[in-house]
mmCIF file of C-alpha atoms and ligand atoms in Angstrom:
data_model
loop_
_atom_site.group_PDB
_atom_site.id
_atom_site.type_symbol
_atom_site.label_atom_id
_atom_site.label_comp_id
_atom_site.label_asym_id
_atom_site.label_seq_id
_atom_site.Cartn_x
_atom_site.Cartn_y
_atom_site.Cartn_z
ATOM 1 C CA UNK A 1 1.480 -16.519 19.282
ATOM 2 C CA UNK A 2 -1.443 -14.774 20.926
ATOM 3 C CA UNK A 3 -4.486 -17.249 22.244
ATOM 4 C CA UNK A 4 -7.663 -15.353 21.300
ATOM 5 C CA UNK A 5 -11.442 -15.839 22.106
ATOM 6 C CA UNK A 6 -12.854 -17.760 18.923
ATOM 7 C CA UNK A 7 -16.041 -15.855 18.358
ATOM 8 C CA UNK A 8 -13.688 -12.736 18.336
ATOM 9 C CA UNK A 9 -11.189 -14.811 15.271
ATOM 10 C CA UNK A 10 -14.297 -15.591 13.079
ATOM 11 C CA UNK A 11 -15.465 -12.143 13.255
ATOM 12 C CA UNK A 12 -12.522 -10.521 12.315
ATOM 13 C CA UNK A 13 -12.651 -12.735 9.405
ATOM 14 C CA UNK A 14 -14.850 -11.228 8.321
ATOM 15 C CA UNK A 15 -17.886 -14.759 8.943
ATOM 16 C CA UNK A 16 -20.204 -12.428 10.829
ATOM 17 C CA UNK A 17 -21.025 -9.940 13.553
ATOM 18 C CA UNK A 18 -20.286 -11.025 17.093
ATOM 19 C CA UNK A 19 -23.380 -12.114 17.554
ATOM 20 C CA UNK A 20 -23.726 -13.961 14.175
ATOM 21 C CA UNK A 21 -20.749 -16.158 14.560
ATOM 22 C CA UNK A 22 -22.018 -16.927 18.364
ATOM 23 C CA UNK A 23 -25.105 -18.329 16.432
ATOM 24 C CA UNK A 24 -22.688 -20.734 14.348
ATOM 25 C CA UNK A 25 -20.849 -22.275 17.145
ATOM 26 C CA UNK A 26 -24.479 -22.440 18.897
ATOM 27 C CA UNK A 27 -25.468 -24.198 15.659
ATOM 28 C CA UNK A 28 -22.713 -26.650 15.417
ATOM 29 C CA UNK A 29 -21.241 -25.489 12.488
ATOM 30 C CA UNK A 30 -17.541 -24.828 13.638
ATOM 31 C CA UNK A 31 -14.774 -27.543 14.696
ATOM 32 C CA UNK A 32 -11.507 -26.552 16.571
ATOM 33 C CA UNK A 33 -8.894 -29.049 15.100
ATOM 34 C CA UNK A 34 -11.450 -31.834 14.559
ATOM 35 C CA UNK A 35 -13.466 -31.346 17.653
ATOM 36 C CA UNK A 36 -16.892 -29.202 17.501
ATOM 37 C CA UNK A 37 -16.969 -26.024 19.247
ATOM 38 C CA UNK A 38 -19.353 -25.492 21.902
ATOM 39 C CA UNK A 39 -17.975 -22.359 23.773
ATOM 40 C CA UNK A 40 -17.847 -19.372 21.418
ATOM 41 C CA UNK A 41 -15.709 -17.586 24.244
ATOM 42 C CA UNK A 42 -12.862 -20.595 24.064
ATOM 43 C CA UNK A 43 -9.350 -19.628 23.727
ATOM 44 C CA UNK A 44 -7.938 -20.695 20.226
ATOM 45 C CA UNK A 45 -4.297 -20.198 18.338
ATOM 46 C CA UNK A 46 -5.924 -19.396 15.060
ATOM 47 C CA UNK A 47 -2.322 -19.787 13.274
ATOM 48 C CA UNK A 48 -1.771 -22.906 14.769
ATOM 49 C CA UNK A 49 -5.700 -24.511 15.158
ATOM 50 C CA UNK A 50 -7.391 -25.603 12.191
ATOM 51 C CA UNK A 51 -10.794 -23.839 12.432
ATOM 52 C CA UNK A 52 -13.561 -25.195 10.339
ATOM 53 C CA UNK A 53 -16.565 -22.866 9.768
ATOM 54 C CA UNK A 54 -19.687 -25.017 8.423
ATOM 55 C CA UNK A 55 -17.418 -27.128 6.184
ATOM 56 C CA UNK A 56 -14.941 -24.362 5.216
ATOM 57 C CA UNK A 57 -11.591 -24.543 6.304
ATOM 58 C CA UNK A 58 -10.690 -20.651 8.041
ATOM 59 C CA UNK A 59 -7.835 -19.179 6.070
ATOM 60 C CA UNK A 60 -6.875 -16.371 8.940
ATOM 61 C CA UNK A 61 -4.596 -14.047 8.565
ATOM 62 C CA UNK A 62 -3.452 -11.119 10.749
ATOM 63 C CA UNK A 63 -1.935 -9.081 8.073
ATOM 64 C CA UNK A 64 -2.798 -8.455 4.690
ATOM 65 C CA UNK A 65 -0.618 -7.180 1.863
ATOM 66 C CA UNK A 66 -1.967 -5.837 -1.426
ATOM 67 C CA UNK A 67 -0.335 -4.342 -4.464
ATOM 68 C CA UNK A 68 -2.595 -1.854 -6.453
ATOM 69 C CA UNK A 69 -2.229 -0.339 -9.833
ATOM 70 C CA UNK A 70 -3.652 2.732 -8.525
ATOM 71 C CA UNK A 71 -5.797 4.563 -11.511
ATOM 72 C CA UNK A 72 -6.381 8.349 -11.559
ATOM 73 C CA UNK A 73 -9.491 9.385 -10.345
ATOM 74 C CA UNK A 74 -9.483 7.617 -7.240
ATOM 75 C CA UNK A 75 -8.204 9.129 -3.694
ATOM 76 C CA UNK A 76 -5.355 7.653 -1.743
ATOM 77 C CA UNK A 77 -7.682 7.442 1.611
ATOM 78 C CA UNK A 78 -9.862 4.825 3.112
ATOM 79 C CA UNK A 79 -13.223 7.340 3.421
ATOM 80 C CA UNK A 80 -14.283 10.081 1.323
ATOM 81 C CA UNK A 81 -17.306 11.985 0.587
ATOM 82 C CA UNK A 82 -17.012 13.330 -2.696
ATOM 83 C CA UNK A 83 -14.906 10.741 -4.847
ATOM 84 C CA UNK A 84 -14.649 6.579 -4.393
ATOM 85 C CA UNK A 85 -11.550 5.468 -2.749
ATOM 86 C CA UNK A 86 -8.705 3.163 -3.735
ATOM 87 C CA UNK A 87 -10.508 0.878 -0.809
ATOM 88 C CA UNK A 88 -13.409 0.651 -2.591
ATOM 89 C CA UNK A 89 -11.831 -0.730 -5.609
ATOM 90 C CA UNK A 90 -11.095 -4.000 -2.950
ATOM 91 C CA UNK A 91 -13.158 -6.626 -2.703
ATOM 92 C CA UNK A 92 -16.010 -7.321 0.214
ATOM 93 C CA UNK A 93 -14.517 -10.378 1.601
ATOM 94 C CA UNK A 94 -11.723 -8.443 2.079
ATOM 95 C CA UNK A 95 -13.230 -5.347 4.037
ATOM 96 C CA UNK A 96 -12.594 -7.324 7.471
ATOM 97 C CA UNK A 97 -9.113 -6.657 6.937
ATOM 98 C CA UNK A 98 -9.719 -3.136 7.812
ATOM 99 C CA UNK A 99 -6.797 -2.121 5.063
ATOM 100 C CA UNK A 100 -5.732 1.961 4.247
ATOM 101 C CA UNK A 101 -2.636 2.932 1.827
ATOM 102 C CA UNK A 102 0.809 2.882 2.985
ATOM 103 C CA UNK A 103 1.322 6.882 1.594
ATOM 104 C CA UNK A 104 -0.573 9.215 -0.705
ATOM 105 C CA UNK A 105 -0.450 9.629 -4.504
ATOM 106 C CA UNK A 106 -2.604 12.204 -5.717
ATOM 107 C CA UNK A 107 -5.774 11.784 -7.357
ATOM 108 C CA UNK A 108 -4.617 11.945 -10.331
ATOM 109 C CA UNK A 109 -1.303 9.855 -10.019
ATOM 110 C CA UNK A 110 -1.321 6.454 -11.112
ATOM 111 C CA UNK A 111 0.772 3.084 -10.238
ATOM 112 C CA UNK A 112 1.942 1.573 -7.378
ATOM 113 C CA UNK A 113 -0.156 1.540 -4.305
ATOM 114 C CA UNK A 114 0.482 -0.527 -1.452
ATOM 115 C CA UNK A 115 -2.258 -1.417 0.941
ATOM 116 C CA UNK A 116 -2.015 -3.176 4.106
ATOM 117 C CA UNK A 117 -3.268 -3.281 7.691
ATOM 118 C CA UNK A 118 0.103 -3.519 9.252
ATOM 119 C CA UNK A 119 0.715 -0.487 11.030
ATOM 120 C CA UNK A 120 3.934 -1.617 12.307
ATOM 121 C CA UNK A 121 5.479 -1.859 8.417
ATOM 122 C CA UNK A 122 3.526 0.650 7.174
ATOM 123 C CA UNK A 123 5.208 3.118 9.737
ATOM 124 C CA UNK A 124 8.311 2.286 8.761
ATOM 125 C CA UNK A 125 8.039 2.477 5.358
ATOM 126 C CA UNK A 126 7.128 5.938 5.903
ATOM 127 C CA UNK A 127 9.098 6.760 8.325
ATOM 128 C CA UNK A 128 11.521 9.612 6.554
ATOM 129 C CA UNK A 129 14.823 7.892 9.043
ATOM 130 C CA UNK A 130 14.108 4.779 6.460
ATOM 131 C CA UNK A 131 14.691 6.909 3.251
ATOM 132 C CA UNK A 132 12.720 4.549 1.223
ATOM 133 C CA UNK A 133 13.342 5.549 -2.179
ATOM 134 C CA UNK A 134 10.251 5.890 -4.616
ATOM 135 C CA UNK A 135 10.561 5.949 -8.613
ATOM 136 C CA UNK A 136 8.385 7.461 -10.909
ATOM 137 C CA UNK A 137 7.573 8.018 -14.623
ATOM 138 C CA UNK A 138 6.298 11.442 -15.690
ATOM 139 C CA UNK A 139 5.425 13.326 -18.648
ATOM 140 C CA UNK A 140 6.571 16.952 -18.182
ATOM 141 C CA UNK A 141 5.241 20.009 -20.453
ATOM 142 C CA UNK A 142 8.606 21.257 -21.481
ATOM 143 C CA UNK A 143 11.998 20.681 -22.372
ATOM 144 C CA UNK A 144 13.994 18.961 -19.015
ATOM 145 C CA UNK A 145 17.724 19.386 -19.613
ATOM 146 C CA UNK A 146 20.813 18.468 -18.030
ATOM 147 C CA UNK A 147 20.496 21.491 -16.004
ATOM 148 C CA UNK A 148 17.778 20.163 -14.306
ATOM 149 C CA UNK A 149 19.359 16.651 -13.654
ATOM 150 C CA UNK A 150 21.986 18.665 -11.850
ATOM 151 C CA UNK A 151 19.902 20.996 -10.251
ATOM 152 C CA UNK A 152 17.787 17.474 -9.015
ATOM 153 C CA UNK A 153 21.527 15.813 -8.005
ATOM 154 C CA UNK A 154 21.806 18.760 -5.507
ATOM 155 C CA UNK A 155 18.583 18.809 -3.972
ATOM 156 C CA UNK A 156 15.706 21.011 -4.860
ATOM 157 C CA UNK A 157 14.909 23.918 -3.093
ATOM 158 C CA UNK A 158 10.699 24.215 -2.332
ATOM 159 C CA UNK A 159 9.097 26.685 -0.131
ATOM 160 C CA UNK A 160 8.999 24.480 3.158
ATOM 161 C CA UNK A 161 12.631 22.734 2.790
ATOM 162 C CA UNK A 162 14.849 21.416 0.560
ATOM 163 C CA UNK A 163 14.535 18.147 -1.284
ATOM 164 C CA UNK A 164 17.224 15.286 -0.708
ATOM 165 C CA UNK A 165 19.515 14.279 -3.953
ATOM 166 C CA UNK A 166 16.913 12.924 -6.308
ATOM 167 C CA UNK A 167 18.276 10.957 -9.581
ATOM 168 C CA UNK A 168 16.746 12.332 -12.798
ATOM 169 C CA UNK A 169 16.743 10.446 -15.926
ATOM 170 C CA UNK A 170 15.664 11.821 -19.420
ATOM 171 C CA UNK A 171 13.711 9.425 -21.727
ATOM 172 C CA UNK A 172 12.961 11.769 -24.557
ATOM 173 C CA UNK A 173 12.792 15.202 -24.762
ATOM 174 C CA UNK A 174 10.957 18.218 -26.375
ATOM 175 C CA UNK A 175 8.393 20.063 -26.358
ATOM 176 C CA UNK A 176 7.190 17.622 -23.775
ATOM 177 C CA UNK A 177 9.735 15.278 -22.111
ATOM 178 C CA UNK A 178 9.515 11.927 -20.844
ATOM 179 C CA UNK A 179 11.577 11.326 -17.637
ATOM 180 C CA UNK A 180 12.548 8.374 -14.614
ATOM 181 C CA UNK A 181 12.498 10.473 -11.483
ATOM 182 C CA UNK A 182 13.488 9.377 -7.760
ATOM 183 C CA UNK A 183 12.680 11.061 -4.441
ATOM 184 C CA UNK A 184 14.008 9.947 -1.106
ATOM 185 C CA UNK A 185 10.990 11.248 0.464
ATOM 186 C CA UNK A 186 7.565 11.647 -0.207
ATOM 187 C CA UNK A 187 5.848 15.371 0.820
ATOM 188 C CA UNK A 188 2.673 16.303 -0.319
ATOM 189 C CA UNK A 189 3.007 17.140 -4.269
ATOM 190 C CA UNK A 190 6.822 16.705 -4.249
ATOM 191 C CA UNK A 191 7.243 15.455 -7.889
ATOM 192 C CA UNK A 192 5.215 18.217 -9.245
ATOM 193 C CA UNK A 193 6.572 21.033 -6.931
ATOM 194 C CA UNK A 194 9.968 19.983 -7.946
ATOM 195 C CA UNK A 195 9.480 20.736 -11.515
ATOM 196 C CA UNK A 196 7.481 23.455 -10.798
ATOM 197 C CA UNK A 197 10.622 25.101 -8.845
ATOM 198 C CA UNK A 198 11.854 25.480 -12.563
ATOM 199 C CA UNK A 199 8.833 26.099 -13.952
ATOM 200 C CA UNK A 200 7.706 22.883 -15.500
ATOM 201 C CA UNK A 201 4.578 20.938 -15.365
ATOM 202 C CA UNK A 202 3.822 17.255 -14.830
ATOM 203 C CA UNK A 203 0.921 16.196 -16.863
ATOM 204 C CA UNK A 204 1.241 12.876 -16.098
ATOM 205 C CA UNK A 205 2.586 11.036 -13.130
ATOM 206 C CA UNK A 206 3.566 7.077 -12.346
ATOM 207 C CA UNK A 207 4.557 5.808 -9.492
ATOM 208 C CA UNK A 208 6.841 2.335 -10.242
ATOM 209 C CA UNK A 209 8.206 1.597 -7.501
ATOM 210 C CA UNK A 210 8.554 2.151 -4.019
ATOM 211 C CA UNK A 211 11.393 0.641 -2.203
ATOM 212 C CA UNK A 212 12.564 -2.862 -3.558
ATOM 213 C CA UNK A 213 8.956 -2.701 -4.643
ATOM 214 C CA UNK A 214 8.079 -2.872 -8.238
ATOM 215 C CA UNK A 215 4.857 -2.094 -10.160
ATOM 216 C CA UNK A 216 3.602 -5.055 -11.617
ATOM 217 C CA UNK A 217 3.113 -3.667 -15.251
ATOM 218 C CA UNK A 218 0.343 -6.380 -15.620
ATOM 219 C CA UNK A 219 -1.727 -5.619 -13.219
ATOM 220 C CA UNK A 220 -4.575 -3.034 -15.120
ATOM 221 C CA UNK A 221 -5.462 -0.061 -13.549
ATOM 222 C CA UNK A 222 -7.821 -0.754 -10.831
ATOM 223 C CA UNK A 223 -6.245 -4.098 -10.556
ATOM 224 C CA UNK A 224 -4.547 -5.409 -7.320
ATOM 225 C CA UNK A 225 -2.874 -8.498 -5.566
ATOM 226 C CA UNK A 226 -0.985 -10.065 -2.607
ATOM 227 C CA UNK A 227 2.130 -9.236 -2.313
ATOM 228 C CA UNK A 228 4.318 -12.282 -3.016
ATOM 229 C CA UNK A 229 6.599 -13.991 0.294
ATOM 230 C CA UNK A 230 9.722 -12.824 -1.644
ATOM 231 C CA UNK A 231 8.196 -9.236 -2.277
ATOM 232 C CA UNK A 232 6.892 -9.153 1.366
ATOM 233 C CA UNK A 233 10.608 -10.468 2.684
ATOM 234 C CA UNK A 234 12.337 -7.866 0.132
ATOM 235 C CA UNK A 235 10.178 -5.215 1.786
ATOM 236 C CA UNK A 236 10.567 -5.896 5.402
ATOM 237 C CA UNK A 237 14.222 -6.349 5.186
ATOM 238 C CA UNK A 238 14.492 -2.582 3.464
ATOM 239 C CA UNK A 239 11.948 -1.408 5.986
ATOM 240 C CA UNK A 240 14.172 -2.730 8.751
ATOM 241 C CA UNK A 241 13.240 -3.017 12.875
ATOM 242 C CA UNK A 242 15.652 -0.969 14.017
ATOM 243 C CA UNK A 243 13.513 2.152 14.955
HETATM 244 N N1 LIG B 1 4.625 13.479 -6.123
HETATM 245 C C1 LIG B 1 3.533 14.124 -6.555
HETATM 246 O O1 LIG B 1 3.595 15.299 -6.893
HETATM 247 N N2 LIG B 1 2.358 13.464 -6.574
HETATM 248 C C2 LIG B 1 2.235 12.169 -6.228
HETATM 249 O O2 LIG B 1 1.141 11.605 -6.296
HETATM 250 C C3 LIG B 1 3.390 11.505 -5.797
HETATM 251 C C4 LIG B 1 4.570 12.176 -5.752
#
């Protein structure tokens, strides 16, 4: 575990500028396992110390994990000038973390978002060698038939390449049809340019699941959490090392 300058710790969690949180050891307010802190350059373990800033024990973390239920609206990005972001739906105290989505869903997608500032899993989550499977719900204007399901079995042709197998699943059907959809990949648009390669619209889109992760169908729109250990473990495991 890496030994890190303490002043450099506190302000990554988010206590204060540099400056600010030189000011608290210079104050007295922060003990190193038991013993106050009068160096704010000293070397600490912050997994392994327990920090105390003015009475309140630091929770540090490196790595943050968050589930959203992404609502339409809102852009998949950490900056934007024209519409708020699915980082400004987060909370202050945890802007430190420095968090950005792991993929894109369009604006107006909703569902599962994850959010983290691990590069290292976010990477390979992405990464198209991984083939991380994503499932969504959509509501298509027209009738989706068998024909398509096969058509989707194949792989679809688009204008840039050709889609991997993709299972397609028929809830109801009609004028507009209700259907499970998933994609081994994840291009720019691909649900919607899919069904638009037979001429069919999605008018609504759901992400529910990416990976071995699932949507939390209680979490609102606009909601989010931690992951859980076991979700966290499920993940890395699918995500693998092995790059
Ligand atoms: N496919 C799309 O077309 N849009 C999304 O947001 C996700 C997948």
């Amino acid at each position: 575990m890496k030994r890190e300058r303490l002043d450099k710790v506190l302000a990554n969690m988010g206590k204060g500028t540099r400056k600010e949180v030189k000011a608290l050891v210079k104050a007295r307010l922060v003990t190193v396992d038991g013993k106050l802190a009068t160096d704010p350059g000293m070397h600490v373990i912050p997994e392994q110390q327990e920090i105390i800033v003015d009475g309140e024990p630091l929770d540090f973390k490196r790595f943050i994990y968050i589930m959203m239920n992404k609502p339409q609206g809102v852009i998949s990005a950490t900056e934007d000038n024209m519409h708020e972001t699915v980082v400004d739906l987060l909370p202050e105290e945890w802007f430190h973390y420095k968090v950005f989505p792991v993929g894109r869903l369009d604006i107006d997608t909703e569902g599962l978002l994850l959010l983290t500032n691990d590069g290292h899993l976010s990477h390979s989550l992405l990464s198209p060698k991984k083939k991380v499977d994503k499932e969504y719900f959509a509501r298509i204007e027209g009738r989706v038939t068998q024909e398509h399901i096969d058509q989707f079995a194949k792989g679809v042709e688009l204008e840039d390449f050709t889609t991997l197998p993709a299972r397609l699943e028929i809830l109801s059907q009609g004028e507009t049809s209700e259907i499970r959809v998933t994609i081994m990949e994840g291009k720019f648009h691909q649900v919607k340019r899919m069904f638009a390669a037979f001429g069919l619209k999605v008018v609504y889109l759901q992400r529910l699941r990416m990976g071995s992760l699932h949507l939390d169908e209680s979490l609102e729109l606009g909601d989010y959490r931690e992951l859980t250990e076991q979700e966290l473990d499920a993940l890395r495991n699918r995500a693998g090392d092995d790059e």
